[in-house]
mmCIF file of C-alpha atoms in Angstrom:
data_model
loop_
_atom_site.group_PDB
_atom_site.id
_atom_site.type_symbol
_atom_site.label_atom_id
_atom_site.label_comp_id
_atom_site.label_asym_id
_atom_site.label_seq_id
_atom_site.Cartn_x
_atom_site.Cartn_y
_atom_site.Cartn_z
ATOM 1 C CA MET A 1 10.002 75.561 66.034
ATOM 2 C CA ARG A 2 11.658 78.917 65.192
ATOM 3 C CA TYR A 3 11.973 77.770 61.654
ATOM 4 C CA ILE A 4 8.139 77.850 61.269
ATOM 5 C CA ARG A 5 8.183 81.471 62.603
ATOM 6 C CA MET A 6 10.762 82.645 60.212
ATOM 7 C CA MET A 7 9.110 80.762 57.220
ATOM 8 C CA ASN A 8 6.145 83.230 57.691
ATOM 9 C CA ALA A 9 6.445 86.970 58.478
ATOM 10 C CA GLN A 10 3.038 87.084 60.000
ATOM 11 C CA LYS A 11 2.806 87.164 63.726
ATOM 12 C CA VAL A 12 2.142 83.617 65.304
ATOM 13 C CA LEU A 13 -0.784 83.678 67.253
ATOM 14 C CA LYS A 14 -1.022 80.087 68.457
ATOM 15 C CA GLU A 15 1.285 77.019 67.999
ATOM 16 C CA GLY A 16 0.501 73.502 69.102
ATOM 17 C CA PHE A 17 -0.985 70.245 67.858
ATOM 18 C CA LEU A 18 -4.509 69.520 66.548
ATOM 19 C CA GLU A 19 -5.605 66.234 65.065
ATOM 20 C CA LYS A 20 -7.410 66.524 61.708
ATOM 21 C CA ARG A 21 -9.458 63.843 60.492
ATOM 22 C CA SER A 22 -8.525 62.202 57.084
ATOM 23 C CA ASN A 23 -10.591 62.310 54.063
ATOM 24 C CA GLY A 24 -9.750 58.503 53.134
ATOM 25 C CA LEU A 25 -12.319 55.870 53.547
ATOM 26 C CA LEU A 26 -11.422 55.013 57.209
ATOM 27 C CA GLN A 27 -11.281 58.639 58.200
ATOM 28 C CA LEU A 28 -8.426 58.287 60.760
ATOM 29 C CA TRP A 29 -7.339 61.148 62.958
ATOM 30 C CA LYS A 30 -3.943 62.561 62.114
ATOM 31 C CA ARG A 31 -1.883 64.628 64.514
ATOM 32 C CA LYS A 32 -0.687 67.903 62.908
ATOM 33 C CA HIS A 33 1.860 70.526 64.225
ATOM 34 C CA CYS A 34 -0.167 73.944 63.631
ATOM 35 C CA VAL A 35 0.781 77.361 63.412
ATOM 36 C CA LEU A 36 -2.103 80.107 63.607
ATOM 37 C CA THR A 37 -0.998 83.303 62.155
ATOM 38 C CA GLU A 38 -2.972 86.478 61.183
ATOM 39 C CA ASP A 39 -3.593 84.824 57.732
ATOM 40 C CA GLY A 40 -4.652 81.557 58.742
ATOM 41 C CA ILE A 41 -3.583 78.164 59.924
ATOM 42 C CA ARG A 42 -0.582 76.017 58.608
ATOM 43 C CA LEU A 43 -0.472 72.316 59.119
ATOM 44 C CA TYR A 44 2.504 70.349 59.284
ATOM 45 C CA ASP A 45 2.709 66.518 59.248
ATOM 46 C CA TRP A 46 3.740 65.031 62.721
ATOM 47 C CA LYS A 47 5.852 61.649 62.590
ATOM 48 C CA ARG A 48 5.916 59.313 65.406
ATOM 49 C CA SER A 49 9.417 58.496 66.466
ATOM 50 C CA GLY A 50 10.311 54.846 65.783
ATOM 51 C CA GLY A 51 7.840 54.195 62.944
ATOM 52 C CA SER A 52 5.096 55.777 60.875
ATOM 53 C CA GLY A 53 2.260 54.424 63.024
ATOM 54 C CA GLY A 54 -1.521 54.692 62.814
ATOM 55 C CA ASP A 55 -3.713 56.129 65.310
ATOM 56 C CA SER A 56 -4.049 55.158 69.023
ATOM 57 C CA GLY A 57 -5.691 57.862 70.631
ATOM 58 C CA PHE A 58 -4.776 61.692 71.317
ATOM 59 C CA ARG A 59 -3.263 61.214 74.564
ATOM 60 C CA SER A 60 -1.259 57.945 74.138
ATOM 61 C CA ARG A 61 0.973 58.706 71.172
ATOM 62 C CA GLY A 62 4.659 58.709 71.406
ATOM 63 C CA PHE A 63 5.305 61.632 68.829
ATOM 64 C CA SER A 64 8.453 63.190 69.324
ATOM 65 C CA SER A 65 9.726 64.967 65.716
ATOM 66 C CA TRP A 66 8.053 66.630 62.945
ATOM 67 C CA SER A 67 9.594 68.101 59.515
ATOM 68 C CA SER A 68 9.003 71.277 57.687
ATOM 69 C CA SER A 69 10.066 69.238 54.484
ATOM 70 C CA THR A 70 6.845 66.996 54.884
ATOM 71 C CA LYS A 71 3.799 68.142 53.226
ATOM 72 C CA THR A 72 2.197 71.360 54.525
ATOM 73 C CA LYS A 73 -1.321 72.350 54.195
ATOM 74 C CA GLU A 74 -2.201 75.963 54.405
ATOM 75 C CA LEU A 75 -5.877 77.077 55.354
ATOM 76 C CA ARG A 76 -5.861 80.733 54.627
ATOM 77 C CA PHE A 77 -8.644 82.896 56.203
ATOM 78 C CA GLU A 78 -9.516 84.609 53.037
ATOM 79 C CA ARG A 79 -10.662 80.807 52.019
ATOM 80 C CA MET A 80 -12.431 80.249 55.251
ATOM 81 C CA ALA A 81 -16.220 80.751 55.709
ATOM 82 C CA THR A 82 -16.597 79.810 59.458
ATOM 83 C CA VAL A 83 -15.530 77.441 62.290
ATOM 84 C CA ASP A 84 -18.618 75.294 63.437
ATOM 85 C CA CYS A 85 -19.903 72.265 65.152
ATOM 86 C CA VAL A 86 -17.997 72.548 68.405
ATOM 87 C CA GLU A 87 -18.797 69.401 70.604
ATOM 88 C CA TYR A 88 -16.885 68.321 73.943
ATOM 89 C CA LYS A 89 -16.432 64.440 74.394
ATOM 90 C CA ARG A 90 -14.007 63.045 76.970
ATOM 91 C CA GLU A 91 -11.403 65.948 77.459
ATOM 92 C CA LEU A 92 -11.605 66.610 73.489
ATOM 93 C CA VAL A 93 -12.806 69.372 71.676
ATOM 94 C CA TYR A 94 -14.369 68.496 68.126
ATOM 95 C CA PHE A 95 -14.864 71.362 65.570
ATOM 96 C CA THR A 96 -15.215 71.867 61.858
ATOM 97 C CA VAL A 97 -13.574 74.439 59.567
ATOM 98 C CA VAL A 98 -15.791 75.336 56.705
ATOM 99 C CA MET A 99 -14.332 76.712 53.628
ATOM 100 C CA ALA A 100 -15.753 79.146 51.395
ATOM 101 C CA GLY A 101 -16.573 76.389 48.697
ATOM 102 C CA GLY A 102 -18.226 74.299 51.413
ATOM 103 C CA LYS A 103 -15.538 71.853 52.084
ATOM 104 C CA GLU A 104 -15.472 70.909 55.768
ATOM 105 C CA ILE A 105 -12.052 70.042 57.764
ATOM 106 C CA ASP A 106 -12.815 68.278 61.066
ATOM 107 C CA PHE A 107 -10.337 68.783 63.896
ATOM 108 C CA ARG A 108 -10.251 67.747 67.528
ATOM 109 C CA CYS A 109 -7.770 69.094 70.443
ATOM 110 C CA GLN A 110 -7.442 68.796 74.225
ATOM 111 C CA GLN A 111 -9.663 71.031 76.423
ATOM 112 C CA GLU A 112 -6.852 72.768 78.197
ATOM 113 C CA GLY A 113 -6.392 76.489 77.849
ATOM 114 C CA THR A 114 -8.179 78.378 75.199
ATOM 115 C CA ALA A 115 -9.174 76.010 72.811
ATOM 116 C CA TRP A 116 -8.019 75.838 69.151
ATOM 117 C CA ASN A 117 -11.533 76.399 67.640
ATOM 118 C CA ALA A 118 -12.019 79.749 69.729
ATOM 119 C CA GLU A 119 -8.451 80.929 68.666
ATOM 120 C CA ILE A 120 -9.248 79.939 64.926
ATOM 121 C CA ALA A 121 -12.628 81.515 65.133
ATOM 122 C CA LEU A 122 -11.232 84.842 66.700
ATOM 123 C CA GLY A 123 -8.460 85.023 64.004
ATOM 124 C CA LEU A 124 -11.136 84.660 61.396
ATOM 125 C CA VAL A 125 -13.140 87.520 62.611
ATOM 126 C CA ARG A 126 -10.020 89.817 63.060
ATOM 127 C CA PHE A 127 -9.415 89.104 59.451
ATOM 128 C CA LYS A 128 -12.841 89.549 58.027
ATOM 129 C CA ASN A 129 -12.863 92.864 60.304
ATOM 130 C CA LEU A 130 -9.715 94.123 58.498
ATOM 131 C CA LEU A 131 -11.117 93.340 55.156
ATOM 132 C CA ALA A 132 -14.334 95.379 55.990
ATOM 133 C CA VAL A 133 -12.149 98.137 57.289
ATOM 134 C CA GLN A 134 -10.204 98.096 54.137
ATOM 135 C CA SER A 135 -12.876 98.087 51.830
ATOM 136 C CA GLY A 136 -14.881 100.790 53.588
ATOM 137 C CA ARG A 137 -11.895 102.978 53.421
ATOM 138 C CA THR A 138 -11.214 102.426 49.661
ATOM 139 C CA SER A 139 -14.901 102.899 48.968
ATOM 140 C CA HIS A 140 -14.815 106.198 51.073
ATOM 141 C CA LEU A 141 -11.903 107.390 49.019
ATOM 142 C CA ALA A 142 -13.225 106.591 45.968
ATOM 143 C CA HIS A 143 -16.366 108.365 46.818
ATOM 144 C CA LEU A 144 -14.332 111.421 47.979
ATOM 145 C CA GLY A 145 -12.558 111.300 44.414
ATOM 146 C CA SER A 146 -15.806 111.004 42.540
ATOM 147 C CA THR A 147 -17.579 113.889 44.202
ATOM 148 C CA GLY A 148 -14.680 116.498 44.026
ATOM 149 C CA GLU A 149 -14.485 116.831 47.667
ATOM 150 C CA GLU A 150 -10.888 115.858 47.737
ATOM 151 C CA GLU A 151 -9.965 118.734 45.608
ATOM 152 C CA ALA A 152 -11.956 121.279 47.704
ATOM 153 C CA LEU A 153 -9.900 119.691 50.884
ATOM 154 C CA GLU A 154 -6.872 120.463 49.208
ATOM 155 C CA SER A 155 -7.349 124.125 48.268
#
């Protein structure tokens, strides 16, 4: 797991497993190793030991390995709109990440500890707040420069 932390200089906020609903016709749930950082979430393919495997339920799987060389998907906060549709069923939390373009990505996870949906939503809020502060600071500095106040402050 240290390899993931070294790949991204951002602080790791949460690391663990989610299941993502596939986009295919059958919309199967695929287990992903996930790393939540200050920039967003990275999803790594998680392989079943001893075979490629289908879906047999979140709790009963025999997964034991992941590979950083497999396909990685990155969902950056700058492209996320919101985290929606939280539903609790049979010890699982179901939620949807809505991207800026309207694309919806469905996830589910165990209901233990702080749920992934809450951590992702908090990360998204932190990111948007940081952008707002940076934008406000830039706007304020531009305003100071255009009114000549900056020159008056320097003298």
